[in-house]
């Protein structure tokens, strides 16, 4: 379709090249798909991904750029029209690409694919590749285009002007709920990684004084010298990882840094509150420098590591758990694979970045394709690497790390026998030796993706640098990298949530909006922290292990926001009178609506108590009536709390579904209105219009 | 004469872009471009010093809502 529509004569050489790329991508996918029982080299996955990205970028994004959006290099962008030397600055496209990528890439693409690996690497890989080409990258690109043509305005603002005030509020609620659930689930990932791990806990605690020193250095000693600050921080981090081994091996010190999950959760909640009211230069800014640069560096080294080591994928292409009975998360491929892997395939959160700082710095409208579509392809590749890192592990080890104690017990013997019973042979010794290799007492039930990714990364990187002795160093490096990143997100996210709450409450009590005054600040921060803190604590005491419950909620929320952003794209295309091309946004929108609504309904009503919240509540209520206590609850009080949490989670799903349905209604009305109008009805910045609006 | 250029590849220019890219990732824009902009467009306004500019950009990124440092996926 797109090949014929791009009407330019290609030279035979170019044509041969692209046919070659296509054949390579198809052959790689074929090799991955036919693998039965034999490990496949990870490079086939890399080749398939790179081939698909190249074809998608060259043909589909070009089709969207030239035919659908008709990008126009002669239009003046906001960066020129509002140039203020600060926010609005025409910026080199490579520099801006780096900025945009750093802003969209968070912890999400590293977690989702690791969880989805329980179904085998193939389902996750196929969704990552199709999702990004037809949904994720399209959303990022088109939203960036829409915002660039409208003074770089924000998503909520754009929805308000193109669709009306109520859809604008719906989008705001969507954003707030994503934020709350995301912060909870990310905090849970940190708790799961640091519980009973003195080495990990010590290094993460050490980042606090390190960041504060960097902050003072950058504020008073050498203002603005980010390079120096970050170098000092990086060296101190490495030293703290090295010293962490001593901490873990010295009983007196180890006791100081050994915490249970519940304690860590409370510490994180307290931390979240304090960090969000401290001056930004003291903790947030310096740690953001560290985590940003560390992230880029780690992604590059992982890519390099995979290309040097050529690891084998030990996970089967398709595992028995596509039937929905998997221990990591419950539910079948449709819809739960598409909810579990959000980031990397399509992420609604990106619509915020694409309508945030980036459109204000675009020098030329045609660059929205390279920056919007291109950066999302790169993010997808990060997710593919996370999938590879999880799949290079022995499947038995993978399931030991990612299954809740309720399913595999708490000793290597019990875990090995349960997992071998699922058909993934593993010995207790093998599990114990992996733990010993990475310098931990146990690796059992370290759910949440981060530790699995860390073992995978440590396996790959230690075969490049350091050998087996470096395994534990690389493991703790990877844990620290993710924890650092997540703490920055928690800190920044709590501030954003606080502002949204102040804004929301401010509509009723205007004084509450004053962000300079202390009392509203403290109250709004407390509300924000208790919001995610509630879900975090619930996750820590969750009988199903927390991630199983919270990650799908996050996935549904994130895909819902993507569906809302894509709906905006559909409406704008109709208002631009590009009806015949609106399908590029309609197809992914319909798919996401189908997935979120189905997943939402199943999470509420499914009869399997591991999937449906109501079924789970019923199971616990029945037990309470019979005076029985189901583990890990210890008292009837715990049991009642579990039941209450189930109803809260089910209620959240009801809200999501209601928001989605309302949004569909508003979209249909807007489309009907646009179709019945004679001319273009969309509202682009006025002095940019090439032709006067028709209606 | 440029000591750092390879045939067809201006190493200094690439290093400059990498540096600018790394700084922009954490919200620090191009100070020289800011000064040039202020000199040509707003002669009457005082130009921020490098460290004032640094703090202003830091505040723009992290102060206020903190939105620009929030990442999800």
PDB file of N, CA and C in Angstrom, chain A residues 5-82:
ATOM      1  N   UNK A   5       2.100   4.200  -2.994  1.00  0.00           N
ATOM      2  CA  UNK A   5       1.607   5.552  -2.820  1.00  0.00           C
ATOM      3  C   UNK A   5       2.749   6.567  -2.750  1.00  0.00           C
ATOM      4  N   UNK A   6       3.940   6.108  -2.416  1.00  0.00           N
ATOM      5  CA  UNK A   6       5.067   7.033  -2.440  1.00  0.00           C
ATOM      6  C   UNK A   6       5.578   7.047  -3.873  1.00  0.00           C
ATOM      7  N   UNK A   7       5.150   8.075  -4.601  1.00  0.00           N
ATOM      8  CA  UNK A   7       5.341   8.009  -6.046  1.00  0.00           C
ATOM      9  C   UNK A   7       6.665   8.629  -6.450  1.00  0.00           C
ATOM     10  N   UNK A   8       7.716   7.928  -6.213  1.00  0.00           N
ATOM     11  CA  UNK A   8       8.995   8.402  -6.695  1.00  0.00           C
ATOM     12  C   UNK A   8       9.718   7.207  -7.276  1.00  0.00           C
ATOM     13  N   UNK A   9      10.319   7.399  -8.420  1.00  0.00           N
ATOM     14  CA  UNK A   9      10.998   6.273  -9.045  1.00  0.00           C
ATOM     15  C   UNK A   9      12.216   5.900  -8.219  1.00  0.00           C
ATOM     16  N   UNK A  10      12.269   4.652  -7.736  1.00  0.00           N
ATOM     17  CA  UNK A  10      13.413   4.210  -6.969  1.00  0.00           C
ATOM     18  C   UNK A  10      14.424   3.583  -7.925  1.00  0.00           C
ATOM     19  N   UNK A  11      15.712   3.815  -7.643  1.00  0.00           N
ATOM     20  CA  UNK A  11      16.728   3.200  -8.502  1.00  0.00           C
ATOM     21  C   UNK A  11      16.737   1.699  -8.225  1.00  0.00           C
ATOM     22  N   UNK A  12      17.166   0.912  -9.214  1.00  0.00           N
ATOM     23  CA  UNK A  12      17.173  -0.552  -9.031  1.00  0.00           C
ATOM     24  C   UNK A  12      17.992  -0.953  -7.804  1.00  0.00           C
ATOM     25  N   UNK A  13      19.057  -0.205  -7.544  1.00  0.00           N
ATOM     26  CA  UNK A  13      19.908  -0.542  -6.403  1.00  0.00           C
ATOM     27  C   UNK A  13      19.138  -0.369  -5.089  1.00  0.00           C
ATOM     28  N   UNK A  14      18.451   0.777  -4.951  1.00  0.00           N
ATOM     29  CA  UNK A  14      17.659   1.039  -3.753  1.00  0.00           C
ATOM     30  C   UNK A  14      16.605  -0.032  -3.583  1.00  0.00           C
ATOM     31  N   UNK A  15      15.961  -0.360  -4.690  1.00  0.00           N
ATOM     32  CA  UNK A  15      14.898  -1.358  -4.662  1.00  0.00           C
ATOM     33  C   UNK A  15      15.454  -2.695  -4.170  1.00  0.00           C
ATOM     34  N   UNK A  16      16.610  -3.075  -4.720  1.00  0.00           N
ATOM     35  CA  UNK A  16      17.235  -4.344  -4.334  1.00  0.00           C
ATOM     36  C   UNK A  16      17.580  -4.321  -2.839  1.00  0.00           C
ATOM     37  N   UNK A  17      18.067  -3.163  -2.376  1.00  0.00           N
ATOM     38  CA  UNK A  17      18.432  -3.035  -0.978  1.00  0.00           C
ATOM     39  C   UNK A  17      17.225  -3.279  -0.073  1.00  0.00           C
ATOM     40  N   UNK A  18      16.099  -2.634  -0.413  1.00  0.00           N
ATOM     41  CA  UNK A  18      14.919  -2.763   0.431  1.00  0.00           C
ATOM     42  C   UNK A  18      14.308  -4.147   0.367  1.00  0.00           C
ATOM     43  N   UNK A  19      14.388  -4.771  -0.812  1.00  0.00           N
ATOM     44  CA  UNK A  19      13.920  -6.154  -0.897  1.00  0.00           C
ATOM     45  C   UNK A  19      14.800  -7.035  -0.015  1.00  0.00           C
ATOM     46  N   UNK A  20      16.107  -6.754  -0.032  1.00  0.00           N
ATOM     47  CA  UNK A  20      17.026  -7.497   0.825  1.00  0.00           C
ATOM     48  C   UNK A  20      16.674  -7.353   2.302  1.00  0.00           C
ATOM     49  N   UNK A  21      16.403  -6.117   2.733  1.00  0.00           N
ATOM     50  CA  UNK A  21      16.040  -5.877   4.131  1.00  0.00           C
ATOM     51  C   UNK A  21      14.772  -6.645   4.481  1.00  0.00           C
ATOM     52  N   UNK A  22      13.796  -6.607   3.561  1.00  0.00           N
ATOM     53  CA  UNK A  22      12.537  -7.305   3.788  1.00  0.00           C
ATOM     54  C   UNK A  22      12.743  -8.798   3.928  1.00  0.00           C
ATOM     55  N   UNK A  23      13.541  -9.365   3.039  1.00  0.00           N
ATOM     56  CA  UNK A  23      13.796 -10.808   3.076  1.00  0.00           C
ATOM     57  C   UNK A  23      14.495 -11.179   4.383  1.00  0.00           C
ATOM     58  N   UNK A  24      15.470 -10.364   4.784  1.00  0.00           N
ATOM     59  CA  UNK A  24      16.194 -10.643   6.027  1.00  0.00           C
ATOM     60  C   UNK A  24      15.245 -10.630   7.226  1.00  0.00           C
ATOM     61  N   UNK A  25      14.382  -9.609   7.278  1.00  0.00           N
ATOM     62  CA  UNK A  25      13.448  -9.499   8.410  1.00  0.00           C
ATOM     63  C   UNK A  25      12.507 -10.701   8.438  1.00  0.00           C
ATOM     64  N   UNK A  26      11.975 -11.067   7.266  1.00  0.00           N
ATOM     65  CA  UNK A  26      11.041 -12.196   7.206  1.00  0.00           C
ATOM     66  C   UNK A  26      11.733 -13.500   7.588  1.00  0.00           C
ATOM     67  N   UNK A  27      12.947 -13.688   7.063  1.00  0.00           N
ATOM     68  CA  UNK A  27      13.661 -14.918   7.367  1.00  0.00           C
ATOM     69  C   UNK A  27      13.977 -15.006   8.865  1.00  0.00           C
ATOM     70  N   UNK A  28      14.330 -13.858   9.469  1.00  0.00           N
ATOM     71  CA  UNK A  28      14.629 -13.853  10.906  1.00  0.00           C
ATOM     72  C   UNK A  28      13.393 -14.225  11.711  1.00  0.00           C
ATOM     73  N   UNK A  29      12.257 -13.633  11.332  1.00  0.00           N
ATOM     74  CA  UNK A  29      11.007 -13.941  12.037  1.00  0.00           C
ATOM     75  C   UNK A  29      10.664 -15.418  11.881  1.00  0.00           C
ATOM     76  N   UNK A  30      10.886 -15.942  10.673  1.00  0.00           N
ATOM     77  CA  UNK A  30      10.605 -17.349  10.401  1.00  0.00           C
ATOM     78  C   UNK A  30      11.474 -18.239  11.289  1.00  0.00           C
ATOM     79  N   UNK A  31      12.762 -17.891  11.374  1.00  0.00           N
ATOM     80  CA  UNK A  31      13.674 -18.669  12.220  1.00  0.00           C
ATOM     81  C   UNK A  31      13.219 -18.656  13.673  1.00  0.00           C
ATOM     82  N   UNK A  32      12.778 -17.469  14.141  1.00  0.00           N
ATOM     83  CA  UNK A  32      12.319 -17.363  15.527  1.00  0.00           C
ATOM     84  C   UNK A  32      11.063 -18.195  15.741  1.00  0.00           C
ATOM     85  N   UNK A  33      10.185 -18.205  14.735  1.00  0.00           N
ATOM     86  CA  UNK A  33       8.876 -18.824  14.900  1.00  0.00           C
ATOM     87  C   UNK A  33       8.935 -20.341  14.843  1.00  0.00           C
ATOM     88  N   UNK A  34       9.863 -20.904  14.032  1.00  0.00           N
ATOM     89  CA  UNK A  34       9.852 -22.361  13.886  1.00  0.00           C
ATOM     90  C   UNK A  34      10.664 -23.059  14.972  1.00  0.00           C
ATOM     91  N   UNK A  35      11.362 -22.278  15.812  1.00  0.00           N
ATOM     92  CA  UNK A  35      12.194 -22.905  16.840  1.00  0.00           C
ATOM     93  C   UNK A  35      11.329 -23.759  17.755  1.00  0.00           C
ATOM     94  N   UNK A  36      11.660 -25.018  17.882  1.00  0.00           N
ATOM     95  CA  UNK A  36      10.923 -25.889  18.801  1.00  0.00           C
ATOM     96  C   UNK A  36      11.930 -26.653  19.645  1.00  0.00           C
ATOM     97  N   UNK A  37      12.060 -26.239  20.877  1.00  0.00           N
ATOM     98  CA  UNK A  37      12.920 -26.987  21.795  1.00  0.00           C
ATOM     99  C   UNK A  37      14.392 -26.677  21.698  1.00  0.00           C
ATOM    100  N   UNK A  38      14.824 -26.004  20.606  1.00  0.00           N
ATOM    101  CA  UNK A  38      16.242 -25.689  20.488  1.00  0.00           C
ATOM    102  C   UNK A  38      16.438 -24.210  20.755  1.00  0.00           C
ATOM    103  N   UNK A  39      17.492 -23.846  21.510  1.00  0.00           N
ATOM    104  CA  UNK A  39      17.739 -22.418  21.704  1.00  0.00           C
ATOM    105  C   UNK A  39      18.019 -21.733  20.368  1.00  0.00           C
ATOM    106  N   UNK A  40      17.507 -20.506  20.226  1.00  0.00           N
ATOM    107  CA  UNK A  40      17.729 -19.731  19.007  1.00  0.00           C
ATOM    108  C   UNK A  40      18.631 -18.573  19.386  1.00  0.00           C
ATOM    109  N   UNK A  41      19.499 -18.176  18.461  1.00  0.00           N
ATOM    110  CA  UNK A  41      20.370 -17.050  18.772  1.00  0.00           C
ATOM    111  C   UNK A  41      19.581 -15.747  18.832  1.00  0.00           C
ATOM    112  N   UNK A  42      19.900 -14.916  19.849  1.00  0.00           N
ATOM    113  CA  UNK A  42      19.176 -13.659  20.048  1.00  0.00           C
ATOM    114  C   UNK A  42      19.359 -12.716  18.870  1.00  0.00           C
ATOM    115  N   UNK A  43      20.431 -12.924  18.082  1.00  0.00           N
ATOM    116  CA  UNK A  43      20.663 -12.017  16.967  1.00  0.00           C
ATOM    117  C   UNK A  43      19.560 -12.094  15.924  1.00  0.00           C
ATOM    118  N   UNK A  44      18.861 -13.245  15.859  1.00  0.00           N
ATOM    119  CA  UNK A  44      17.727 -13.321  14.929  1.00  0.00           C
ATOM    120  C   UNK A  44      16.647 -12.333  15.337  1.00  0.00           C
ATOM    121  N   UNK A  45      16.463 -12.187  16.643  1.00  0.00           N
ATOM    122  CA  UNK A  45      15.465 -11.231  17.131  1.00  0.00           C
ATOM    123  C   UNK A  45      15.922  -9.799  16.842  1.00  0.00           C
ATOM    124  N   UNK A  46      17.217  -9.551  17.049  1.00  0.00           N
ATOM    125  CA  UNK A  46      17.754  -8.222  16.744  1.00  0.00           C
ATOM    126  C   UNK A  46      17.576  -7.918  15.257  1.00  0.00           C
ATOM    127  N   UNK A  47      17.911  -8.908  14.393  1.00  0.00           N
ATOM    128  CA  UNK A  47      17.821  -8.687  12.954  1.00  0.00           C
ATOM    129  C   UNK A  47      16.373  -8.458  12.529  1.00  0.00           C
ATOM    130  N   UNK A  48      15.458  -9.258  13.099  1.00  0.00           N
ATOM    131  CA  UNK A  48      14.047  -9.089  12.749  1.00  0.00           C
ATOM    132  C   UNK A  48      13.579  -7.695  13.141  1.00  0.00           C
ATOM    133  N   UNK A  49      13.951  -7.263  14.357  1.00  0.00           N
ATOM    134  CA  UNK A  49      13.507  -5.957  14.841  1.00  0.00           C
ATOM    135  C   UNK A  49      14.063  -4.836  13.975  1.00  0.00           C
ATOM    136  N   UNK A  50      15.376  -4.859  13.734  1.00  0.00           N
ATOM    137  CA  UNK A  50      15.988  -3.771  12.958  1.00  0.00           C
ATOM    138  C   UNK A  50      15.392  -3.734  11.546  1.00  0.00           C
ATOM    139  N   UNK A  51      15.184  -4.916  10.952  1.00  0.00           N
ATOM    140  CA  UNK A  51      14.604  -4.963   9.613  1.00  0.00           C
ATOM    141  C   UNK A  51      13.199  -4.383   9.583  1.00  0.00           C
ATOM    142  N   UNK A  52      12.380  -4.776  10.547  1.00  0.00           N
ATOM    143  CA  UNK A  52      11.001  -4.280  10.592  1.00  0.00           C
ATOM    144  C   UNK A  52      10.984  -2.769  10.833  1.00  0.00           C
ATOM    145  N   UNK A  53      11.853  -2.288  11.738  1.00  0.00           N
ATOM    146  CA  UNK A  53      11.897  -0.843  12.004  1.00  0.00           C
ATOM    147  C   UNK A  53      12.291  -0.078  10.738  1.00  0.00           C
ATOM    148  N   UNK A  54      13.297  -0.604  10.030  1.00  0.00           N
ATOM    149  CA  UNK A  54      13.779   0.105   8.834  1.00  0.00           C
ATOM    150  C   UNK A  54      12.657   0.213   7.808  1.00  0.00           C
ATOM    151  N   UNK A  55      11.963  -0.898   7.592  1.00  0.00           N
ATOM    152  CA  UNK A  55      10.881  -0.890   6.595  1.00  0.00           C
ATOM    153  C   UNK A  55       9.739   0.007   7.067  1.00  0.00           C
ATOM    154  N   UNK A  56       9.380  -0.111   8.311  1.00  0.00           N
ATOM    155  CA  UNK A  56       8.294   0.715   8.848  1.00  0.00           C
ATOM    156  C   UNK A  56       8.614   2.189   8.730  1.00  0.00           C
ATOM    157  N   UNK A  57       9.863   2.543   9.049  1.00  0.00           N
ATOM    158  CA  UNK A  57      10.238   3.958   8.999  1.00  0.00           C
ATOM    159  C   UNK A  57      10.253   4.455   7.560  1.00  0.00           C
ATOM    160  N   UNK A  58      10.919   3.684   6.699  1.00  0.00           N
ATOM    161  CA  UNK A  58      11.091   4.136   5.324  1.00  0.00           C
ATOM    162  C   UNK A  58       9.753   4.254   4.586  1.00  0.00           C
ATOM    163  N   UNK A  59       8.862   3.271   4.778  1.00  0.00           N
ATOM    164  CA  UNK A  59       7.642   3.261   3.971  1.00  0.00           C
ATOM    165  C   UNK A  59       6.427   3.801   4.717  1.00  0.00           C
ATOM    166  N   UNK A  60       6.134   3.226   5.889  1.00  0.00           N
ATOM    167  CA  UNK A  60       4.870   3.624   6.538  1.00  0.00           C
ATOM    168  C   UNK A  60       4.953   5.052   7.070  1.00  0.00           C
ATOM    169  N   UNK A  61       6.053   5.400   7.752  1.00  0.00           N
ATOM    170  CA  UNK A  61       6.107   6.753   8.320  1.00  0.00           C
ATOM    171  C   UNK A  61       6.197   7.776   7.199  1.00  0.00           C
ATOM    172  N   UNK A  62       6.801   7.397   6.075  1.00  0.00           N
ATOM    173  CA  UNK A  62       6.876   8.329   4.947  1.00  0.00           C
ATOM    174  C   UNK A  62       5.499   8.526   4.331  1.00  0.00           C
ATOM    175  N   UNK A  63       4.753   7.424   4.266  1.00  0.00           N
ATOM    176  CA  UNK A  63       3.367   7.523   3.777  1.00  0.00           C
ATOM    177  C   UNK A  63       2.573   8.486   4.662  1.00  0.00           C
ATOM    178  N   UNK A  64       2.719   8.328   5.974  1.00  0.00           N
ATOM    179  CA  UNK A  64       1.993   9.216   6.895  1.00  0.00           C
ATOM    180  C   UNK A  64       2.458  10.658   6.722  1.00  0.00           C
ATOM    181  N   UNK A  65       3.768  10.837   6.591  1.00  0.00           N
ATOM    182  CA  UNK A  65       4.311  12.200   6.479  1.00  0.00           C
ATOM    183  C   UNK A  65       3.847  12.893   5.208  1.00  0.00           C
ATOM    184  N   UNK A  66       3.897  12.153   4.081  1.00  0.00           N
ATOM    185  CA  UNK A  66       3.651  12.818   2.792  1.00  0.00           C
ATOM    186  C   UNK A  66       2.190  12.800   2.386  1.00  0.00           C
ATOM    187  N   UNK A  67       1.514  11.668   2.625  1.00  0.00           N
ATOM    188  CA  UNK A  67       0.140  11.556   2.155  1.00  0.00           C
ATOM    189  C   UNK A  67      -0.878  11.989   3.192  1.00  0.00           C
ATOM    190  N   UNK A  68      -0.682  11.497   4.423  1.00  0.00           N
ATOM    191  CA  UNK A  68      -1.715  11.705   5.435  1.00  0.00           C
ATOM    192  C   UNK A  68      -1.615  13.103   6.034  1.00  0.00           C
ATOM    193  N   UNK A  69      -0.443  13.444   6.548  1.00  0.00           N
ATOM    194  CA  UNK A  69      -0.302  14.727   7.245  1.00  0.00           C
ATOM    195  C   UNK A  69       0.143  15.842   6.311  1.00  0.00           C
ATOM    196  N   UNK A  70       0.773  15.476   5.201  1.00  0.00           N
ATOM    197  CA  UNK A  70       1.342  16.446   4.247  1.00  0.00           C
ATOM    198  C   UNK A  70       2.192  17.469   4.987  1.00  0.00           C
ATOM    199  N   UNK A  71       3.250  16.982   5.601  1.00  0.00           N
ATOM    200  CA  UNK A  71       4.172  17.861   6.324  1.00  0.00           C
ATOM    201  C   UNK A  71       4.715  18.907   5.362  1.00  0.00           C
ATOM    202  N   UNK A  72       4.901  20.111   5.894  1.00  0.00           N
ATOM    203  CA  UNK A  72       5.253  21.227   5.042  1.00  0.00           C
ATOM    204  C   UNK A  72       6.481  21.933   5.614  1.00  0.00           C
ATOM    205  N   UNK A  73       7.607  21.795   4.934  1.00  0.00           N
ATOM    206  CA  UNK A  73       8.863  22.357   5.444  1.00  0.00           C
ATOM    207  C   UNK A  73       8.847  23.882   5.448  1.00  0.00           C
ATOM    208  N   UNK A  74       7.917  24.497   4.741  1.00  0.00           N
ATOM    209  CA  UNK A  74       7.928  25.963   4.655  1.00  0.00           C
ATOM    210  C   UNK A  74       7.148  26.630   5.789  1.00  0.00           C
ATOM    211  N   UNK A  75       6.404  25.847   6.555  1.00  0.00           N
ATOM    212  CA  UNK A  75       5.643  26.465   7.658  1.00  0.00           C
ATOM    213  C   UNK A  75       6.565  26.829   8.800  1.00  0.00           C
ATOM    214  N   UNK A  76       6.315  27.965   9.400  1.00  0.00           N
ATOM    215  CA  UNK A  76       7.135  28.340  10.552  1.00  0.00           C
ATOM    216  C   UNK A  76       6.648  27.590  11.795  1.00  0.00           C
ATOM    217  N   UNK A  77       7.579  26.985  12.506  1.00  0.00           N
ATOM    218  CA  UNK A  77       7.214  26.198  13.687  1.00  0.00           C
ATOM    219  C   UNK A  77       7.158  27.107  14.923  1.00  0.00           C
ATOM    220  N   UNK A  78       6.545  26.625  16.023  1.00  0.00           N
ATOM    221  CA  UNK A  78       6.482  27.432  17.257  1.00  0.00           C
ATOM    222  C   UNK A  78       7.866  27.906  17.701  1.00  0.00           C
ATOM    223  N   UNK A  79       8.894  27.084  17.441  1.00  0.00           N
ATOM    224  CA  UNK A  79      10.247  27.447  17.871  1.00  0.00           C
ATOM    225  C   UNK A  79      10.670  28.780  17.263  1.00  0.00           C
ATOM    226  N   UNK A  80      10.202  29.076  16.031  1.00  0.00           N
ATOM    227  CA  UNK A  80      10.515  30.360  15.409  1.00  0.00           C
ATOM    228  C   UNK A  80       9.491  31.424  15.783  1.00  0.00           C
ATOM    229  N   UNK A  81       8.229  31.031  15.761  1.00  0.00           N
ATOM    230  CA  UNK A  81       7.192  32.044  15.968  1.00  0.00           C
ATOM    231  C   UNK A  81       7.192  32.577  17.397  1.00  0.00           C
ATOM    232  N   UNK A  82       7.585  31.713  18.344  1.00  0.00           N
ATOM    233  CA  UNK A  82       7.574  32.151  19.748  1.00  0.00           C
ATOM    234  C   UNK A  82       8.969  32.158  20.345  1.00  0.00           C
TER     235      UNK A  82
END
